[in-house]
Every structure is written in structure tokens, then in C-alpha cells.
Short mmCIF file of C-alpha atoms in Angstrom, two decimals:
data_model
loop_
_atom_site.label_atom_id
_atom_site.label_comp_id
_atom_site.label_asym_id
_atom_site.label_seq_id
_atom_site.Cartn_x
_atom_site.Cartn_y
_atom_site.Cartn_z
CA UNK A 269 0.00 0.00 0.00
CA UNK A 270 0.82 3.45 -0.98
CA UNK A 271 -0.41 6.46 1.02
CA UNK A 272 -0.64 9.91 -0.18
CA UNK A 273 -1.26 12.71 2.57
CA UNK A 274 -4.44 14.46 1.42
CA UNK A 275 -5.58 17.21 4.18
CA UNK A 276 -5.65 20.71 4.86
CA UNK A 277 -2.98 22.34 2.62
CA UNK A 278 -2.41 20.06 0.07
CA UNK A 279 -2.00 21.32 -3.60
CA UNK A 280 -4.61 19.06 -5.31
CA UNK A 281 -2.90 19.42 -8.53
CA UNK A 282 0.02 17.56 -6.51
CA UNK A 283 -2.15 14.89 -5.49
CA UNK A 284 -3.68 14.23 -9.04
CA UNK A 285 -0.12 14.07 -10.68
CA UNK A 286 1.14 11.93 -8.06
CA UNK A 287 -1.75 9.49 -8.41
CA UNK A 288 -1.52 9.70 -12.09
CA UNK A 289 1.95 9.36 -12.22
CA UNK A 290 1.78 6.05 -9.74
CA UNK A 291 -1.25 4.14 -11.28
CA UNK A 292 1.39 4.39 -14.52
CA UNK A 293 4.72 3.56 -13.33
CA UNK A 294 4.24 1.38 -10.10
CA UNK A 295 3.58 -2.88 -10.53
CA UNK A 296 -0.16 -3.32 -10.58
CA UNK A 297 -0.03 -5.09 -6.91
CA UNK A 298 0.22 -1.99 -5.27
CA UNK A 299 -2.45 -0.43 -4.13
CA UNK A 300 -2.65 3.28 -3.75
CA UNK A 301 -4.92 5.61 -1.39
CA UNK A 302 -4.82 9.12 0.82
CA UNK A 303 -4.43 9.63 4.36
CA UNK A 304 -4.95 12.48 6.51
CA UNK A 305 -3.27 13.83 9.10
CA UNK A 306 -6.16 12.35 11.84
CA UNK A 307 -5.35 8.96 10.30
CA UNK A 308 -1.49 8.94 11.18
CA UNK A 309 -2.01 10.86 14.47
CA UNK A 310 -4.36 8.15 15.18
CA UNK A 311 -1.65 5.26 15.35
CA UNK A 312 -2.72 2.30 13.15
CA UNK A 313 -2.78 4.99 10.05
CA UNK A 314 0.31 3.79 8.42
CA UNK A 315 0.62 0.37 9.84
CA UNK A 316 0.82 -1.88 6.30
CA UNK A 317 2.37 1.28 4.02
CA UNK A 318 5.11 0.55 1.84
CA UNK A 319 5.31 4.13 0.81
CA UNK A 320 4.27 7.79 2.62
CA UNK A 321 4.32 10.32 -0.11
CA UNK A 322 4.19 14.75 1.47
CA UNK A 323 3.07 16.25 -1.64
CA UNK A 324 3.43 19.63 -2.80
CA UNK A 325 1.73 22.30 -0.97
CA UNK A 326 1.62 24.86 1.89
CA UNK A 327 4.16 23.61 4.89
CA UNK A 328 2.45 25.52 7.30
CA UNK A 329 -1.27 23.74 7.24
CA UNK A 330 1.30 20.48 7.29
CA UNK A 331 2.84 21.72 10.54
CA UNK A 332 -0.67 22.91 12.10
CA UNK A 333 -2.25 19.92 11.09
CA UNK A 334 0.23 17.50 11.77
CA UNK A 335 1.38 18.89 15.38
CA UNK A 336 4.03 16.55 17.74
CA UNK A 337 2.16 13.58 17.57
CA UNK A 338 1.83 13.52 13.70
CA UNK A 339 5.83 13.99 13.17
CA UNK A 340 6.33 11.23 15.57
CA UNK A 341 4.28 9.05 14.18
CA UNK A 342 6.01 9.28 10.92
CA UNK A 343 9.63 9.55 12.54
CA UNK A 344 8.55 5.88 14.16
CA UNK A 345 7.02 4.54 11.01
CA UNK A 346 10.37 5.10 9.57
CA UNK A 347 12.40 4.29 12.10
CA UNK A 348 10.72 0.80 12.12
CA UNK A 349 11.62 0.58 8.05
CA UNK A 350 9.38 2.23 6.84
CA UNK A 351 9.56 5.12 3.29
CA UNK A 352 9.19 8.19 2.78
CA UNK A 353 8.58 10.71 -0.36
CA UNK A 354 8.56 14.32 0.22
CA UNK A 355 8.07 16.72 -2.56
CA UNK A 356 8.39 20.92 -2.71
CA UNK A 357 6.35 21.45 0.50
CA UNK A 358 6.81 18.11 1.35
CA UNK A 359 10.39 18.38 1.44
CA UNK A 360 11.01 21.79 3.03
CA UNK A 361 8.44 20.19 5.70
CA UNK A 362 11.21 17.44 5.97
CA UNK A 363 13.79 19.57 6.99
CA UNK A 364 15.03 20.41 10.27
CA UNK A 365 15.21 24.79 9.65
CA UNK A 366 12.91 25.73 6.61
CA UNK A 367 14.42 29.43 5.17
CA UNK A 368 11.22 30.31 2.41
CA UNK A 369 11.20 33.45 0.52
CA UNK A 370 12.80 35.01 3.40
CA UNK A 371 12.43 39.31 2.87
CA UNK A 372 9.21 39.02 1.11
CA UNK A 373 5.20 39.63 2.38
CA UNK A 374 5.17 35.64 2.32
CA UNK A 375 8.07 34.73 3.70
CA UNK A 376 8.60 31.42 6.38
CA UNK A 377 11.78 30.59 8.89
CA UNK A 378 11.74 28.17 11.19
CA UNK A 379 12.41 25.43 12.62
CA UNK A 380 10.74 21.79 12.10
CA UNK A 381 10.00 18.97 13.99
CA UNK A 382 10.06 16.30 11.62
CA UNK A 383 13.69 16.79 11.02
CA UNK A 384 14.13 14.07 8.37
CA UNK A 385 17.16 15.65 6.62
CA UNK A 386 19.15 17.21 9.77
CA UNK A 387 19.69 20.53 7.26
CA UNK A 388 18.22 23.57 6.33
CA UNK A 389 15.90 24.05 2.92
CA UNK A 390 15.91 27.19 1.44
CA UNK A 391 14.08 28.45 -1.36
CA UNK A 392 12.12 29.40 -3.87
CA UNK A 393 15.94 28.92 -5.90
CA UNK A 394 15.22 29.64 -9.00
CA UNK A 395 12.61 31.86 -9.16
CA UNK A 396 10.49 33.93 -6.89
CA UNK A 397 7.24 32.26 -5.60
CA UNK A 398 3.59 33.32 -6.31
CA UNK A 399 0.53 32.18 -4.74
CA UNK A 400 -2.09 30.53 -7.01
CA UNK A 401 0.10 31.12 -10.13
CA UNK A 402 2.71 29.98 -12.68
CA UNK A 403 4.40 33.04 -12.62
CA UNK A 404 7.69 31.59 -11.30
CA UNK A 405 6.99 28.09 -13.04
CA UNK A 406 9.57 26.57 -15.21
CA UNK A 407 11.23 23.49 -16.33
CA UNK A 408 14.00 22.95 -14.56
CA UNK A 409 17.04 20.82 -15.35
CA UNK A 410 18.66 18.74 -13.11
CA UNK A 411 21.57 17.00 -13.37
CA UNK A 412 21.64 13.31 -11.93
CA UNK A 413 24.78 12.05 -9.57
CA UNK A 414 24.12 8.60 -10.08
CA UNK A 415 24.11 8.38 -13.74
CA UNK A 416 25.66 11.93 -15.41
CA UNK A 417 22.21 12.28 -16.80
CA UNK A 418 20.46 15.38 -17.28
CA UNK A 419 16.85 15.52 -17.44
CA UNK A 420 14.06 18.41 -17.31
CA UNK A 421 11.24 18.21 -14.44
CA UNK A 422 8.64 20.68 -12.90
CA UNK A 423 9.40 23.41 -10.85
CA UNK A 424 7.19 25.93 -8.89
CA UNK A 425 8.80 27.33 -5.89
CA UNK A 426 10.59 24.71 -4.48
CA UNK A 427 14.00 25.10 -2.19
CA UNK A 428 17.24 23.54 -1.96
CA UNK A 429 18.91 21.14 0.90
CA UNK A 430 21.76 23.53 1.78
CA UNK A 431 25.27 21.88 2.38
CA UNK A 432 23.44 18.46 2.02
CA UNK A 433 27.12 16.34 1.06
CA UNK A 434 28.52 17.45 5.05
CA UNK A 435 25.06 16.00 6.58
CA UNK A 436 25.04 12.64 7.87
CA UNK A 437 23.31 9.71 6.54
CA UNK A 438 22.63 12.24 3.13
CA UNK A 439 22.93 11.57 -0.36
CA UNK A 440 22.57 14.16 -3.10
CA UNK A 441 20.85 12.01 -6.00
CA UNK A 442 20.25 15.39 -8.22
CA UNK A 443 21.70 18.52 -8.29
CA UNK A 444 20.18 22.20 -9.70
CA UNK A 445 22.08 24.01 -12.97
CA UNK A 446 24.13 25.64 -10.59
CA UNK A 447 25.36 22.75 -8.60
CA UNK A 448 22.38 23.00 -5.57
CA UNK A 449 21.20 19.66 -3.99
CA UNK A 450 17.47 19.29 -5.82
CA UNK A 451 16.35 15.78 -4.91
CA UNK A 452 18.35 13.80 -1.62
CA UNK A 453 18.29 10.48 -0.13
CA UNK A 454 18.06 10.67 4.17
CA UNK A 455 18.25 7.46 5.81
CA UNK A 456 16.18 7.62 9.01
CA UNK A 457 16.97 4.22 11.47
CA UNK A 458 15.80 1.49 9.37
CA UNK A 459 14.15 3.56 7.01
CA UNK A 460 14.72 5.96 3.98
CA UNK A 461 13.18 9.15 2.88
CA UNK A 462 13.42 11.03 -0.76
CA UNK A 463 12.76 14.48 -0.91
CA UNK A 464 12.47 16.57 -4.09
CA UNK A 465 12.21 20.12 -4.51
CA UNK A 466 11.14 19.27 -7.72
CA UNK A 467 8.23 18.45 -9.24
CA UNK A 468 8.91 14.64 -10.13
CA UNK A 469 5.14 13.22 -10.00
CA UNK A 470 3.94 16.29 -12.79
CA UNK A 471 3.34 14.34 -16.07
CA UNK A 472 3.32 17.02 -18.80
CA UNK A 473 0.37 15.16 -20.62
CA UNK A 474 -2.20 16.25 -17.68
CA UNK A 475 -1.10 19.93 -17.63
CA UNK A 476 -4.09 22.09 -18.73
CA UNK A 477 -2.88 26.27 -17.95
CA UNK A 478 -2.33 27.54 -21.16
CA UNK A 479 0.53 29.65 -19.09
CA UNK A 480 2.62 26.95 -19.05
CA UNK A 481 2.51 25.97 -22.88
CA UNK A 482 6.29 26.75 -23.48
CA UNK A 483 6.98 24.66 -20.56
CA UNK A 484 4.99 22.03 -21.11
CA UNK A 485 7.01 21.67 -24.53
CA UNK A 486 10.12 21.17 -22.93
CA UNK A 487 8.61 18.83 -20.40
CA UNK A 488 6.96 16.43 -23.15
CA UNK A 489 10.77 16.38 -24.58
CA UNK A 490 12.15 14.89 -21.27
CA UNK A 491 9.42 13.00 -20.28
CA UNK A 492 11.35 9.61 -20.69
CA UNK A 493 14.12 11.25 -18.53
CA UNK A 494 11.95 11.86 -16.14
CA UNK A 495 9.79 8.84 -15.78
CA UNK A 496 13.28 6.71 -15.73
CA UNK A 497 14.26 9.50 -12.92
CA UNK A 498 10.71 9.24 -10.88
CA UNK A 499 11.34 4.80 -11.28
CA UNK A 500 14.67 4.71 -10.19
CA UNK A 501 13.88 6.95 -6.92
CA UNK A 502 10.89 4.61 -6.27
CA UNK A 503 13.16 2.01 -6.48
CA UNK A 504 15.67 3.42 -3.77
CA UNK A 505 12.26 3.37 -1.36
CA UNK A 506 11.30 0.12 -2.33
CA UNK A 507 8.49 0.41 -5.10
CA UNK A 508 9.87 -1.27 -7.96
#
């Protein structure tokens, strides 16, 4: 079983791609569903899950909604073995000091509980951020560590792991134009998370603004890339 967090805060188009993307390139014996944050504060939420997927979204509804008992819930569930996938919001959620747009009317610092990657995540870094548009979209290119490889994947206001190679129990797995961590691997007791501040679930196919046409056209080009990409890090937590 897959779960994908689905409460207050969430960016639905998140969701959709990441179910999209999932019903496509996961083995038919999984089985994929939401959970709220109720459901893993609860206890027996995420007893069974192969895979916890933080979606894109707004960190601060995850924090309110989450609260202590939320984050250690998940910190135990991985601690026990179990994986993790946290993307944009999800991953500057993951972080132990979030630095977001920091000088601007919707700027956010501080610290956070769930601590996954023992680092800070700053962004937006490659454009400034905008509310409810694609202003600062783009497609942008990341260079893979494993492989050489350089592919082209969604981007809307996500942040950087900052000095991820000195943290412990951290792999960079994809790196920004300009050499920033994008997507890392944290290993968390018996347990391993992915976070992405890109957008690796957005399939270009299901994107409708007519704003992001030009992007979209770049996307479609690197869409094998990025599928191979989005496989192989559902491979490193166990979905293959």
C-alpha cells in the first residue's frame, strides 16, 4: 500500500499528478490511497504502508495539522523501516530549519520537527514564488549524480537542501544548474526518505494552464528522462 497525505494544505494538482503518475509507473499489486493527518495521528494509520508520499503544498497547514504527535508518528514509522517521499512542501516540511522566501510579504523561517534531513531548505531557488500562479513556473534541469544524466522536471517554488554532502546519513541524488542539492536520499533508522524540490510526480500530458505551454514543450521532450528519474527513486524506497 501506498499512502498519499491528502488534508488541509495540500495542492490538489500535486495529489492528481502523483496518483496519475503512480497508477502508470508502479507494478499493478500496489495499491494506492490518501491519508490524513487524523489517520497517522491516530496510530494504526500507516501500519501496512510501503510508501508515505508529502506532496506539494503549503508547509504551514502540514505543521498545524500534523502537530508533535503527527511527526512522531512518521519519525517511528520510519524508524521501524518504513519510506518516505517528500516533494516541494513536502520536502522543506522534511527539513530540520525551513528558510522560504525570506524578505518578502510571504516569507517562512523556522524550525521543524520532523527533522528528516538534519539541514536547512531554502528556497524558492530559482525563481520567486507566487501564490495561485505559474508566474515563477519553469522546467528545470537537473543533473543526476548517479548516472551523469540530465533531465528536465517541474518546478514551482521549491528550495534547496543547503550543504546536504557534510550532513550525515545524506545523499545528493540530483543537483540544480548551478550545482544546488534538488532531490536527496536521508536514511532515518531502518528507514529511507526522498525528498524533491522538484516536481517529479507532474506528467506534462495532464497539464491544462495555457501559461505553461512553453513549458509544457520542454517537459513532453524529457518526459522519458523523467519517468526513468521518478522509477529509479521509487526504487531506492522500495516500489519497484
Amino acid at each position: 500500500m501506498i499512502k498519499i497525505y491528502n488534508d488541509i494544505g495540500v495542492s490538489k494538482t500535486s495529489v492528481q499528478h502523483c496518483l496519475y503518475s503512480l497508477k502508470l509507473h508502479i507494478p499493478p499489486n500496489y495499491r494506492v490511497g490518501y491519508i490524513s493527518a487524523s489517520e497517522i495521528i491516530e496510530g494504526n494509520g500507516l501500519e501496512g504502508v510501503r510508501l508515505l508520499i508529502l506532496p506539494g503544498g503549503r508547509d504551514l497547514y502540514y505543521m498545524q495539522s500534523l502537530q508533535h504527535q503527527g511527526n512522531k508518528r512518521i519519525q517511528d514509522y520510519l524508524s521501524g523501516g518504513g519510506n518516505f517521499l517528500g516533494i516541494c512542501a513536502g520536502s522543506y516540511y522534511s527539513g530540520s530549519y525551513l528558510v522560504f522566501a525570506p524578505g518578502t510579504p510571504i516569507e517562512v523561517i523556522g524550525s521543524r520537527a520532523l527533522g528528516l534531513f538534519q539541514g536547512v531548505v531554502k528556497g524558492p531557488v530559482l525563481a520567486p514564488y507566487y501564490y495561485g500562479s505559474y508566474k515563477g513556473a519553469s522546467a528545470a534541469r537537473v543533473l543526476i549524480t548517479t548516472d551523469a544524466q540530465a533531465s528536465y522536471v517541474y518546478y514551482n517554488g521549491g528550495g534547496y537542501f543547503v550543504d546536504a554532502d557534510k550532513v550525515d546519513h545524506t545523499t545528493v541524488l540530483a543537483r540544480y544548474q548551478h550545482g544546488e542539492a534538488a532531490i536527496i536520499q536521508c536514511k532515518y533508522g531502518l528507514g529511507r526518505a526522498i525528498l524533491s524540490g522538484v516536481h517529479i510526480e507532474y506528467d506534462p500530458y495532464m497539464m491544462q494552464a495555457p501559461s505553461l505551454q512553453s513549458i509544457q514543450k520542454t517537459l513532453k521532450k524529457y518526459n522519458r528522462q523523467r519517468i526513468k528519474l521518478l522509477k529509479d527513486l521509487l526504487a531506492l524506497v522500495s516500489i519497484q
